[in-house]
PDB file of C-alpha atoms in Angstrom:
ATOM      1  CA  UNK A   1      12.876 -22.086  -1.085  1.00 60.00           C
ATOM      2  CA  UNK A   2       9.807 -23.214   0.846  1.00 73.00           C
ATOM      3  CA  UNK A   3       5.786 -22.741   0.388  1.00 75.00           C
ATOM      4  CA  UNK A   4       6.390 -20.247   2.767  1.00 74.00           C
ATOM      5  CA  UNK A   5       8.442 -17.835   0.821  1.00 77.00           C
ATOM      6  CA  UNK A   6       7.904 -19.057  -2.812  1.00 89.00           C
ATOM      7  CA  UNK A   7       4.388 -20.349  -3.863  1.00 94.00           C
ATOM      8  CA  UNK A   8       2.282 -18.715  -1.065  1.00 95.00           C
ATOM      9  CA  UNK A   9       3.716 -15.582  -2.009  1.00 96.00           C
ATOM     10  CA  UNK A  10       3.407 -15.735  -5.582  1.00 97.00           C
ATOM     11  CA  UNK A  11      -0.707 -16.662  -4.835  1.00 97.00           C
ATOM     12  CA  UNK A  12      -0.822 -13.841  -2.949  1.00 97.00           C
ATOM     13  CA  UNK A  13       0.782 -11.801  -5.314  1.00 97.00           C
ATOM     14  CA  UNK A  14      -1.683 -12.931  -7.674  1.00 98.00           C
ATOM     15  CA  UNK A  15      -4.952 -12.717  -5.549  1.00 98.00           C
ATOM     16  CA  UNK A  16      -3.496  -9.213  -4.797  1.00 98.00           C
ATOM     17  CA  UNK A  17      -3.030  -8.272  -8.546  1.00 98.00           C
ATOM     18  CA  UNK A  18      -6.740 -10.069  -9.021  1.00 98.00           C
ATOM     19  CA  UNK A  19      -8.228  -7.059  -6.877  1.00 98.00           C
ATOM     20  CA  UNK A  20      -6.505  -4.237  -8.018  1.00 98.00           C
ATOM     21  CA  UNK A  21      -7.607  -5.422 -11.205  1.00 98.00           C
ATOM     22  CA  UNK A  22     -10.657  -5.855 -10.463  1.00 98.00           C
ATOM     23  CA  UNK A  23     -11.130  -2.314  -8.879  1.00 98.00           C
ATOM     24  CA  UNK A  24     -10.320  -1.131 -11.605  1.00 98.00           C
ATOM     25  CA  UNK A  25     -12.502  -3.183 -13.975  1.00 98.00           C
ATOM     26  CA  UNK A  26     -15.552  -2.148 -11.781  1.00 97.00           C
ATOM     27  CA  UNK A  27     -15.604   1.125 -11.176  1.00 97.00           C
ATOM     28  CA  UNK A  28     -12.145   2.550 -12.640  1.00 97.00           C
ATOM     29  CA  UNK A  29     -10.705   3.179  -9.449  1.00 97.00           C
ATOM     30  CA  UNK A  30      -6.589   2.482  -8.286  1.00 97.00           C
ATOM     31  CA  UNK A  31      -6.360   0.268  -5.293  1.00 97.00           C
ATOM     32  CA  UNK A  32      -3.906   2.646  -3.216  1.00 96.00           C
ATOM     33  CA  UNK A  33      -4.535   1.462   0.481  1.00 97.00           C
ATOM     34  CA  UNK A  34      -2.944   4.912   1.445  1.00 96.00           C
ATOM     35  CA  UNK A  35      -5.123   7.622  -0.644  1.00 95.00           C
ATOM     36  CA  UNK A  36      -8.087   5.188  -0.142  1.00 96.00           C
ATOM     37  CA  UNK A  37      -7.688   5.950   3.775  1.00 95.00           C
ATOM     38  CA  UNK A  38      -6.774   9.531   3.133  1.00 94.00           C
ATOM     39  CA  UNK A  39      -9.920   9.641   1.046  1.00 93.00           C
ATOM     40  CA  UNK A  40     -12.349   8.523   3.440  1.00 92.00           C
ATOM     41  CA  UNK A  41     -10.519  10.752   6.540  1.00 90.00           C
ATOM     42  CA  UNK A  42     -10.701  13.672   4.282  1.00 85.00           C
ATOM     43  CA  UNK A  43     -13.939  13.521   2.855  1.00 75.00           C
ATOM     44  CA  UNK A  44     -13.795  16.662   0.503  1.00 63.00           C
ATOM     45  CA  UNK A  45     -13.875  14.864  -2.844  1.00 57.00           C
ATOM     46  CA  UNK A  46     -17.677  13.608  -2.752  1.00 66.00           C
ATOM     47  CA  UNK A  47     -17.108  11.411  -5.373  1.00 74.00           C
ATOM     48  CA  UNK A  48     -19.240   8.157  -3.990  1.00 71.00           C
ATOM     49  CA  UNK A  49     -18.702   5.945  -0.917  1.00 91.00           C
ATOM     50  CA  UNK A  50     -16.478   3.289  -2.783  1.00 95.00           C
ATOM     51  CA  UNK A  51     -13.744   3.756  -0.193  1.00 96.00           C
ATOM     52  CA  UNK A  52     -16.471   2.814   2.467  1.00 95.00           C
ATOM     53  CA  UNK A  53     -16.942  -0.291   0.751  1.00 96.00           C
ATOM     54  CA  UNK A  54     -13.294  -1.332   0.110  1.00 97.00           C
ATOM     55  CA  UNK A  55     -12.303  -0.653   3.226  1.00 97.00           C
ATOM     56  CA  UNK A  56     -15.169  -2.912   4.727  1.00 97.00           C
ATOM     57  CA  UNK A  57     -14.132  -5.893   2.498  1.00 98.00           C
ATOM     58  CA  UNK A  58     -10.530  -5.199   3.581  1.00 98.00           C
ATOM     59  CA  UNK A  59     -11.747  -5.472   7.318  1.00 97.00           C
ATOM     60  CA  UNK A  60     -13.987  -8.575   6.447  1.00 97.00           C
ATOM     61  CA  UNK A  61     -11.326  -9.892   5.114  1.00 98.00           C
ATOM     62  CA  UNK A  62      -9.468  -9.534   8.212  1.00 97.00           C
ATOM     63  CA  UNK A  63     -11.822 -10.918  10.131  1.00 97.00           C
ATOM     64  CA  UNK A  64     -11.567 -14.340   7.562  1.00 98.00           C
ATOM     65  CA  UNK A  65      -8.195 -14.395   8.094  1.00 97.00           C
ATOM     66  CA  UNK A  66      -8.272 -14.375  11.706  1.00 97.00           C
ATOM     67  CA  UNK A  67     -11.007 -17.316  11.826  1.00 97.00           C
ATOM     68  CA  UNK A  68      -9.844 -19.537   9.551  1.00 96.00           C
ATOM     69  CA  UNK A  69      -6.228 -19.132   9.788  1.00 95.00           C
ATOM     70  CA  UNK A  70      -4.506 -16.831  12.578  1.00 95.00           C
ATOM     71  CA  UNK A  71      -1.094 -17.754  11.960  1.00 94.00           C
ATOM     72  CA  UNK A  72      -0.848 -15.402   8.961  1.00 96.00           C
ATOM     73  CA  UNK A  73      -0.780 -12.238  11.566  1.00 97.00           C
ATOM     74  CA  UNK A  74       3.204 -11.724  12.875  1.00 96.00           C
ATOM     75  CA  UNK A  75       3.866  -9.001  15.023  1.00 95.00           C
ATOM     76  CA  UNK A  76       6.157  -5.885  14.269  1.00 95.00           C
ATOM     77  CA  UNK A  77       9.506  -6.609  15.870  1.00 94.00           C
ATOM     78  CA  UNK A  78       9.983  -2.820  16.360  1.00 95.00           C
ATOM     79  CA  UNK A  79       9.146  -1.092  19.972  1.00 95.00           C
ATOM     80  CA  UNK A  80       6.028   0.669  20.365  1.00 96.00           C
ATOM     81  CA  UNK A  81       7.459   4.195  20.272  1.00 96.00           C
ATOM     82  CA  UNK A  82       9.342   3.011  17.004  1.00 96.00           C
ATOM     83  CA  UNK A  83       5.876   1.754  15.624  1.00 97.00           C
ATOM     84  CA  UNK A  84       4.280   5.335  16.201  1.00 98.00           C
ATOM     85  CA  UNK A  85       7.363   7.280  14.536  1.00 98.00           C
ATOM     86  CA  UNK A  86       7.251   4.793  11.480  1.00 98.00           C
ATOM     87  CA  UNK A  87       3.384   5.206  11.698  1.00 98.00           C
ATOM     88  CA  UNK A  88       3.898   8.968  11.297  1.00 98.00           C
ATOM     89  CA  UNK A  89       6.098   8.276   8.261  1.00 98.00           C
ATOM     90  CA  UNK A  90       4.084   5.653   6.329  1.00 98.00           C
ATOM     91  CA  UNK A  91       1.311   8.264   6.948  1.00 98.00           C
ATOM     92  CA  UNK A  92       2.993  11.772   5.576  1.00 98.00           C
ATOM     93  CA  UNK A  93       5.195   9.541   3.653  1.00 98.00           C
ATOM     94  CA  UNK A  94       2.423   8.337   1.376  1.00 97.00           C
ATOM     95  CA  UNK A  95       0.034  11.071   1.461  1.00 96.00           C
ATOM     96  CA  UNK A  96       2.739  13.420   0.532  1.00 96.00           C
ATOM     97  CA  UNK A  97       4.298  10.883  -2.332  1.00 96.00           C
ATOM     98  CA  UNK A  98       0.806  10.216  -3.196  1.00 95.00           C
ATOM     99  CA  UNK A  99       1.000   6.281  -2.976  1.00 96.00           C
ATOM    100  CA  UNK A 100       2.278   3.198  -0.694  1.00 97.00           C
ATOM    101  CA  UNK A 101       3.273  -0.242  -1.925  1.00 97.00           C
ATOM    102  CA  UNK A 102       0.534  -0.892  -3.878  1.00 96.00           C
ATOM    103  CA  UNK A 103      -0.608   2.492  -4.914  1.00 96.00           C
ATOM    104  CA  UNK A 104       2.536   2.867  -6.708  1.00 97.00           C
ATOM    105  CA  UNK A 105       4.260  -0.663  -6.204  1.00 97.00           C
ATOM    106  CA  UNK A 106       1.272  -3.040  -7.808  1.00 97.00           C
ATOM    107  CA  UNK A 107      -1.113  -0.319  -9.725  1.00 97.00           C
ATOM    108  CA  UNK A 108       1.547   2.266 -10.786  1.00 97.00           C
ATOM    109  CA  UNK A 109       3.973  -0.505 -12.040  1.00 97.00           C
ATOM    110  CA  UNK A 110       1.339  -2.224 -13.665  1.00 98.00           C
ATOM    111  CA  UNK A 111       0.382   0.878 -15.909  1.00 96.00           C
ATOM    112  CA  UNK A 112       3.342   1.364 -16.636  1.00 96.00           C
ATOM    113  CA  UNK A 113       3.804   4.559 -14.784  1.00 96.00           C
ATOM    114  CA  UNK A 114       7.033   6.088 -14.449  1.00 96.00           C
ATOM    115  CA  UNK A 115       6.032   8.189 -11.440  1.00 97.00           C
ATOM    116  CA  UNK A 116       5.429   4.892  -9.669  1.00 97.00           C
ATOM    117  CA  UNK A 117       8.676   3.577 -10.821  1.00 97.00           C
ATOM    118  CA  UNK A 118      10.982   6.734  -9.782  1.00 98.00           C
ATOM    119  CA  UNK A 119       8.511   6.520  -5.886  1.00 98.00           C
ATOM    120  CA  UNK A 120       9.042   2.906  -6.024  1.00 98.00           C
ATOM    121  CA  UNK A 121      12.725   2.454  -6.346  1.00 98.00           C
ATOM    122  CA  UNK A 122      12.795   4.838  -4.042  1.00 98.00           C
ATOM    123  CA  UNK A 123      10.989   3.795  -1.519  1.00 98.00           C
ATOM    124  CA  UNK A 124      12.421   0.297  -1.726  1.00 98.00           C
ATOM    125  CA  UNK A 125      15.970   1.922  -1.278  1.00 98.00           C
ATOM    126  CA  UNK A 126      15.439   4.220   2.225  1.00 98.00           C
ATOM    127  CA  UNK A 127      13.866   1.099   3.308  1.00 98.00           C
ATOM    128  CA  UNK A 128      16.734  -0.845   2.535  1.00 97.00           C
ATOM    129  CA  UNK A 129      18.837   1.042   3.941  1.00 97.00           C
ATOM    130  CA  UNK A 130      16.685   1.631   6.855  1.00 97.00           C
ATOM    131  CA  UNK A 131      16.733  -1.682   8.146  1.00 97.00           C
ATOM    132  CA  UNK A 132      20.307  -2.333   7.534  1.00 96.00           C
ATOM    133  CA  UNK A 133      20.941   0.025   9.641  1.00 95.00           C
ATOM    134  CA  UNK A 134      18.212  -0.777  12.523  1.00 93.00           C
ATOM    135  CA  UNK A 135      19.720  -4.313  11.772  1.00 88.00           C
ATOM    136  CA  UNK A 136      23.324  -4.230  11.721  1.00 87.00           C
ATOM    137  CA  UNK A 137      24.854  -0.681  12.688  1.00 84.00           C
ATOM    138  CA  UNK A 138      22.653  -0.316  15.602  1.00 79.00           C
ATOM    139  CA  UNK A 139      22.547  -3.694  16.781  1.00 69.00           C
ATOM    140  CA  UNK A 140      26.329  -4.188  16.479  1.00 65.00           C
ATOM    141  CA  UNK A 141      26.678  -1.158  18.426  1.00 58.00           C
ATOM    142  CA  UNK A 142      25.230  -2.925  21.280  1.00 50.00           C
TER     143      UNK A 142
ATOM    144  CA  UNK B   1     -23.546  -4.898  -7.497  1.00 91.00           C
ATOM    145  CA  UNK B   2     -21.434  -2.482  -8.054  1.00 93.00           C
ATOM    146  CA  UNK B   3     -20.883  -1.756  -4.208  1.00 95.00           C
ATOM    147  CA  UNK B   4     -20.905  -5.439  -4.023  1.00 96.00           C
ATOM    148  CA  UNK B   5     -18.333  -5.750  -6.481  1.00 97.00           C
ATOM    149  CA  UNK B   6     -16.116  -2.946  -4.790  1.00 97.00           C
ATOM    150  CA  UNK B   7     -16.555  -5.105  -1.055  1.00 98.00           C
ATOM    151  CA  UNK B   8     -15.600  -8.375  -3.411  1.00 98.00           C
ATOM    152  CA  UNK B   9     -12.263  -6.644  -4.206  1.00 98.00           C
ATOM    153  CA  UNK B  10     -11.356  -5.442  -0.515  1.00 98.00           C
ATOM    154  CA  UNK B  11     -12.030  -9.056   0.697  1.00 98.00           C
ATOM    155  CA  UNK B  12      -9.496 -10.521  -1.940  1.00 98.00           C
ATOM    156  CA  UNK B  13      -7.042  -7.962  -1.374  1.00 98.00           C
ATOM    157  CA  UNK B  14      -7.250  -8.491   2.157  1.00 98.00           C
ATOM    158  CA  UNK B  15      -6.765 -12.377   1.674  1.00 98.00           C
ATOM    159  CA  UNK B  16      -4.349 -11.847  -1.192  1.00 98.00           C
ATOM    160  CA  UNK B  17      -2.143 -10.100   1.396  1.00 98.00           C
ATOM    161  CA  UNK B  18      -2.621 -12.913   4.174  1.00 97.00           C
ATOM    162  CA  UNK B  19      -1.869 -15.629   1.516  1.00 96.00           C
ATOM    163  CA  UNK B  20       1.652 -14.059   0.770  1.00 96.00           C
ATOM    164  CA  UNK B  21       2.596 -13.535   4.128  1.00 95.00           C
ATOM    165  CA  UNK B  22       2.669 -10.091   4.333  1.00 96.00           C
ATOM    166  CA  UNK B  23       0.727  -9.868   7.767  1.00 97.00           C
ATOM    167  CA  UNK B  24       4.409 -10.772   9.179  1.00 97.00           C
ATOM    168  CA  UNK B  25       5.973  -7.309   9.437  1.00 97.00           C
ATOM    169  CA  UNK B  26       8.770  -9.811  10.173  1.00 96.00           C
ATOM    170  CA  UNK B  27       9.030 -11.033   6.654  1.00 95.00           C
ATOM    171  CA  UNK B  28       9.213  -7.700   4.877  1.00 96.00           C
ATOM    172  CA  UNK B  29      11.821  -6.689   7.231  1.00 96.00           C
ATOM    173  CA  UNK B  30      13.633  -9.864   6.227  1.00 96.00           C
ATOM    174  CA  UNK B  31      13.407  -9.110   2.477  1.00 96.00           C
ATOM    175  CA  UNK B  32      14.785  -5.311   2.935  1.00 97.00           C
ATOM    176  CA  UNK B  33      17.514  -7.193   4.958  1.00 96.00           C
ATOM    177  CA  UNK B  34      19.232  -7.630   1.702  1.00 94.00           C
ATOM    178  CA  UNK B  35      23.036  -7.946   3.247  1.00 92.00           C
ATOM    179  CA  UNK B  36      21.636 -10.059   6.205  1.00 90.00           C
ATOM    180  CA  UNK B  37      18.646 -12.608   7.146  1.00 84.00           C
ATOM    181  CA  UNK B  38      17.038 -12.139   3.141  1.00 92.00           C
ATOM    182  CA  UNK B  39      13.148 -13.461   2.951  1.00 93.00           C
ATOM    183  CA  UNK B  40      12.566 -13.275  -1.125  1.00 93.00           C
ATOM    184  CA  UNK B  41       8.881 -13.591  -0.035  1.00 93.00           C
ATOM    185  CA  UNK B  42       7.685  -9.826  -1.337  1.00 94.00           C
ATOM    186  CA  UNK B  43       9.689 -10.204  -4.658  1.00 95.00           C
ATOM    187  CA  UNK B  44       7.085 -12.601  -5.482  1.00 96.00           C
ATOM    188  CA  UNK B  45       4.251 -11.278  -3.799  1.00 97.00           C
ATOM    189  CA  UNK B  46       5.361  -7.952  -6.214  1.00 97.00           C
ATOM    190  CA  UNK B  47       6.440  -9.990  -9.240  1.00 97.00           C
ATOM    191  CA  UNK B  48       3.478 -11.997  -9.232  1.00 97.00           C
ATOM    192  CA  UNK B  49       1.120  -8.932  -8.401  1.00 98.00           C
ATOM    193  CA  UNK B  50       3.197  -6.927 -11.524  1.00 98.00           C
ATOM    194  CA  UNK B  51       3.363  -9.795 -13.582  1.00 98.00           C
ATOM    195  CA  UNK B  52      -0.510 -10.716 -13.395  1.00 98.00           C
ATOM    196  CA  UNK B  53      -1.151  -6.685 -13.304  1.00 98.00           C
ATOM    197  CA  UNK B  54       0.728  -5.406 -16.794  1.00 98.00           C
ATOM    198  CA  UNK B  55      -1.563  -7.950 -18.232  1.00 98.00           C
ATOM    199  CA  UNK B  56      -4.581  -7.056 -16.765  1.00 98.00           C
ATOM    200  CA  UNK B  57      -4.771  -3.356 -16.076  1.00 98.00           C
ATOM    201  CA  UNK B  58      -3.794  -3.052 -20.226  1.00 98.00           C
ATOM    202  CA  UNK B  59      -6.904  -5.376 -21.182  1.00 98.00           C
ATOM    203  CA  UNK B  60      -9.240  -3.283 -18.927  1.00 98.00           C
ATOM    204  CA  UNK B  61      -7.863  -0.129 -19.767  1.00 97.00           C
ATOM    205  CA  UNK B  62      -8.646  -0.542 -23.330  1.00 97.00           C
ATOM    206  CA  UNK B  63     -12.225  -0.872 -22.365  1.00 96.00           C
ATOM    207  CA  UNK B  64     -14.737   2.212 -23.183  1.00 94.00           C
ATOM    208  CA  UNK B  65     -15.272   2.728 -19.659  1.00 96.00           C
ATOM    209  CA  UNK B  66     -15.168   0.768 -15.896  1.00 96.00           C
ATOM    210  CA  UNK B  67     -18.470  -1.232 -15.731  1.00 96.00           C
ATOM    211  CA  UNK B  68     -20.186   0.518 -13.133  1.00 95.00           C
ATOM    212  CA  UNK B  69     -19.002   3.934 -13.588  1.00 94.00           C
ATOM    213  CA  UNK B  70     -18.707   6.339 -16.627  1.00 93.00           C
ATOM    214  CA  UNK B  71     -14.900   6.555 -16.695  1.00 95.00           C
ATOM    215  CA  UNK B  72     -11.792   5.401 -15.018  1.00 96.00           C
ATOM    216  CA  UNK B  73     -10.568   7.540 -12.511  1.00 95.00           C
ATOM    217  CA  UNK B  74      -6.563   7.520 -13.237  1.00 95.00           C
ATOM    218  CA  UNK B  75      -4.021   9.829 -11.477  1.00 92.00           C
ATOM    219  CA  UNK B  76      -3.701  12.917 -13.592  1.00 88.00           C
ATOM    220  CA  UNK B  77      -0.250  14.172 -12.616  1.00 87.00           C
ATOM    221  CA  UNK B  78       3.293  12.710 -14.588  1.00 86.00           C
ATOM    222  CA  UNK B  79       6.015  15.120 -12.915  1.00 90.00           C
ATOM    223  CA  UNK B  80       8.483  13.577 -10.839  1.00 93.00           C
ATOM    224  CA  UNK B  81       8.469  16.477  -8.332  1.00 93.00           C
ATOM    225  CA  UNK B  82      10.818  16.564  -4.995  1.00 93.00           C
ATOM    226  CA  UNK B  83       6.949  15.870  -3.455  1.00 94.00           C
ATOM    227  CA  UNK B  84       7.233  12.287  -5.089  1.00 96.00           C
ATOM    228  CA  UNK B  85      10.644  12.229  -4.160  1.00 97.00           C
ATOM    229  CA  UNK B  86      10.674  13.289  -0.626  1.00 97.00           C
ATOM    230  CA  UNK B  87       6.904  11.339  -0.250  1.00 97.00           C
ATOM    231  CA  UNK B  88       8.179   8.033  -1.036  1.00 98.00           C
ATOM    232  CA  UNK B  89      11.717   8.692   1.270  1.00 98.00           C
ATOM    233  CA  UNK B  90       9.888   9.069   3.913  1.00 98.00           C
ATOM    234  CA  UNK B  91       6.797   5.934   3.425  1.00 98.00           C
ATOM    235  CA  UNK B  92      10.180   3.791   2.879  1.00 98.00           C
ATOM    236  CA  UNK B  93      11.838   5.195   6.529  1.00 98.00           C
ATOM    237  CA  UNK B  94       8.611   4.140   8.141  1.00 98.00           C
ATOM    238  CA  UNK B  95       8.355   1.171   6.306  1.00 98.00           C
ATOM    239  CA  UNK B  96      11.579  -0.354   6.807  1.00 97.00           C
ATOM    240  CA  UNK B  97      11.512   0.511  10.480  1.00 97.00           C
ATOM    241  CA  UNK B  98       8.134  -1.280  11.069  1.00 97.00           C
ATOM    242  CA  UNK B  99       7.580  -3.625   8.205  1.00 97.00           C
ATOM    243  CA  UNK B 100       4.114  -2.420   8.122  1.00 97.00           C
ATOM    244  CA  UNK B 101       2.522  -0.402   5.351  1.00 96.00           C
ATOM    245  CA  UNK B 102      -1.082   0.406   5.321  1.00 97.00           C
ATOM    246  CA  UNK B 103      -2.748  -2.113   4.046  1.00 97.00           C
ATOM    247  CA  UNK B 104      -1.268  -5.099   6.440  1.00 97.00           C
ATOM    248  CA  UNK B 105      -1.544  -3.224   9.317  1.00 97.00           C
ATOM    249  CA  UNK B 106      -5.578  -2.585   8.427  1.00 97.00           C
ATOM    250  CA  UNK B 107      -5.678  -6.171   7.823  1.00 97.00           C
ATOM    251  CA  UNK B 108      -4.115  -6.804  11.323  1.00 97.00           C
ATOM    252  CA  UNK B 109      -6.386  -3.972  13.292  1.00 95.00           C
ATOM    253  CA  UNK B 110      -8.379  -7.434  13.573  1.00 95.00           C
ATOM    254  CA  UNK B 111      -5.795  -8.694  16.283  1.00 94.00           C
ATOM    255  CA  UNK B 112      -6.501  -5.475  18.425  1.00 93.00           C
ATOM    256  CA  UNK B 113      -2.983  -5.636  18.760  1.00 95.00           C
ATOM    257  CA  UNK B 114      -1.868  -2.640  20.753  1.00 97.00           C
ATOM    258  CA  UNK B 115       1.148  -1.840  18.703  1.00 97.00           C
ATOM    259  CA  UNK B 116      -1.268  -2.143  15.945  1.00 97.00           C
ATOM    260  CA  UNK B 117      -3.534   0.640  16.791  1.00 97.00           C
ATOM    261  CA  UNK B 118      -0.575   2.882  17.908  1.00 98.00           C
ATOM    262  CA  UNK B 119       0.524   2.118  13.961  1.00 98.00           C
ATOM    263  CA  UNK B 120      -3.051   2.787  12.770  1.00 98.00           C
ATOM    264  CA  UNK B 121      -3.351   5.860  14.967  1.00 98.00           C
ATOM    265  CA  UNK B 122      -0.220   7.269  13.954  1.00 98.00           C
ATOM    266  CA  UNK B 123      -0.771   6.417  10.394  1.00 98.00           C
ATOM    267  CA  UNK B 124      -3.768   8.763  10.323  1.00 97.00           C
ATOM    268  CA  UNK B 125      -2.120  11.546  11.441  1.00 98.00           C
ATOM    269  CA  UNK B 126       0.682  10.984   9.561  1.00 98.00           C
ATOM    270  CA  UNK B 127      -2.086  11.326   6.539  1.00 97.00           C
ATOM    271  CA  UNK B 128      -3.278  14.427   7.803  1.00 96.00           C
ATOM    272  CA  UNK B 129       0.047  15.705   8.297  1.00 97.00           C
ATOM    273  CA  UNK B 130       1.217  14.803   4.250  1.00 96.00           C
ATOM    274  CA  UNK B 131      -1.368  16.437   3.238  1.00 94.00           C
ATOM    275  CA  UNK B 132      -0.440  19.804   5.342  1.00 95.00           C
ATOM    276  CA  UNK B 133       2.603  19.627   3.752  1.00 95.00           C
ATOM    277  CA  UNK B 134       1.557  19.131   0.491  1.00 93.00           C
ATOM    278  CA  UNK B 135      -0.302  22.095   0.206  1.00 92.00           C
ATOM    279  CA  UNK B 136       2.902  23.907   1.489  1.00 92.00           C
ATOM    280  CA  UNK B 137       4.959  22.335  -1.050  1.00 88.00           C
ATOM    281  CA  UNK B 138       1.671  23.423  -3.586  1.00 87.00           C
ATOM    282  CA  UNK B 139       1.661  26.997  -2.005  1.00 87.00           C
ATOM    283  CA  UNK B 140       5.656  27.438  -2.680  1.00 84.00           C
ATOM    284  CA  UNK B 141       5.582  26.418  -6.220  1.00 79.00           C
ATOM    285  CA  UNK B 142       2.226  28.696  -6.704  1.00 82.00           C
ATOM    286  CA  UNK B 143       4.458  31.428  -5.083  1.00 81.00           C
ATOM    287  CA  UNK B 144       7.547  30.907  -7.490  1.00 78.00           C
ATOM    288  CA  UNK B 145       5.642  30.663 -10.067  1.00 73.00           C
ATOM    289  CA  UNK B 146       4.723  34.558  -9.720  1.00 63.00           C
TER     290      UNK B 146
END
């Protein structure tokens, strides 16, 4: 166990449950990265420009990150065409489920929501068993 | 303030997420690689986000009200539906063969990475395309219902 994958983690964790709080101390809102994307892409709700300003602290954010310390970005090991298909899924996959990891993995746990359990477990599992077999059935049959 | 407030919590998220290392796509691939190379890294990033948030969310939530709105804004619907299901089947597919979810690979449009943006663009149609569907799935029941 290093910094790397015990404490930093954990602070993150915590900054990450800080926000969602937060959010939802403010202005009562769940901090789903997914439906707040779907939300400002498909604009039908009217219900305030929040999203607009999430999203622009996410991006700031970013931008901090990439300043002051670059080496948190990694790339994707997966090809490009691979990235698009799993792009496609994340997208239809979340919109469709209603929630990503921390629609339903930080906020829906935290309430206590069963929904978010049942999507969670689930989600955790095709993943799983997505990547064992991307990482061992497919690259042992090379 | 309010707006300020909302910015606030986007920053923190977005550094929240850089702090715990889940920028790598590498690292969440390594902690679905349960049989294999296993990174524990998102069991804590989870843990500690779950741990901090079953706290937190009940203390607000027994407030009157958000503090800059007139009430909290909480998803209505409690049926685990094949939508849910079939929803959260697919976001893990996509997930496990990228180890990218949204809200890293927003954080990392910064890089104007090229695989990146193909994510990002794919992502939003992806959204577009969910939601298609959802209304089918909406329609059908609507239909059965008859």
């Amino acid at each position: 166990m290093t910094l790397a994958n015990g404490l930093y983690p954990l602070i993150g964790g915590l900054l990450i449950g800080s926000a969602a709080t937060l959010l939802l101390w403010s202005i009562g809102r769940i901090a789903g990265i997914s439906n707040i994307l779907a939300g400002v892409l498909h604009q039908s709700s009217g219900d305030g420009i929040w999203r607009w300003y999430f999203l622009a602290g996410l991006f700031f954010g970013g931008i901090c990150l990439r300043l002051l310390q670059p080496e948190v970005f990694g790339p994707s090991p997966t090809s490009t065409g691979l990235l698009a298909l799993a792009g496609l899924l994340v997208g239809c996959g979340s919109s469709l489920g209603n929630g990503c990891t921390s629609g339903h993995g930080v906020c829906g746990l935290s309430r206590k929501s069963l929904r978010s359990l049942v999507a969670t477990l689930v989600f955790m599992f095709t993943a799983m068993v997505t990547v064992y077999f991307t990482q061992h059935v497919l690259a042992a049959s090379q | 303030m309010k707006n300020l407030s909302v910015f606030f919590c986007g920053w923190l998220f977005a550094i929240g997420l850089g702090v715990s290392g889940m920028t790598q796509p590498i690292k969440i691939i390594r902690f679905l690689d349960i049989t294999g190379n296993f990174d524990p890294s998102l069991l804590f990033v989870m843990g500690g986000a779950v741990m901090l948030g079953l706290f937190s969310f009940a203390w607000v939530l027994r407030q009157q009200q958000p503090k800059f709105d007139e009430r909290f804004h909480l998803p209505s619907v409690t049926k685990i539906d094949g939508k849910l299901v079939l929803g959260a089947a697919l976001f893990g597919i996509g997930w496990g063969l990228s180890g990218f979810c949204p809200g890293p690979a927003l954080v990392s449009a910064i890089t104007l990475s090229f695989p990146v943006a193909v994510f990002l663009g794919f992502l939003v149609l992806g959204l577009a395309l969910g939601r298609w569907l959802g209304h089918k799935f909406n329609q059908q029941d609507e239909e059965q219902n008859d």
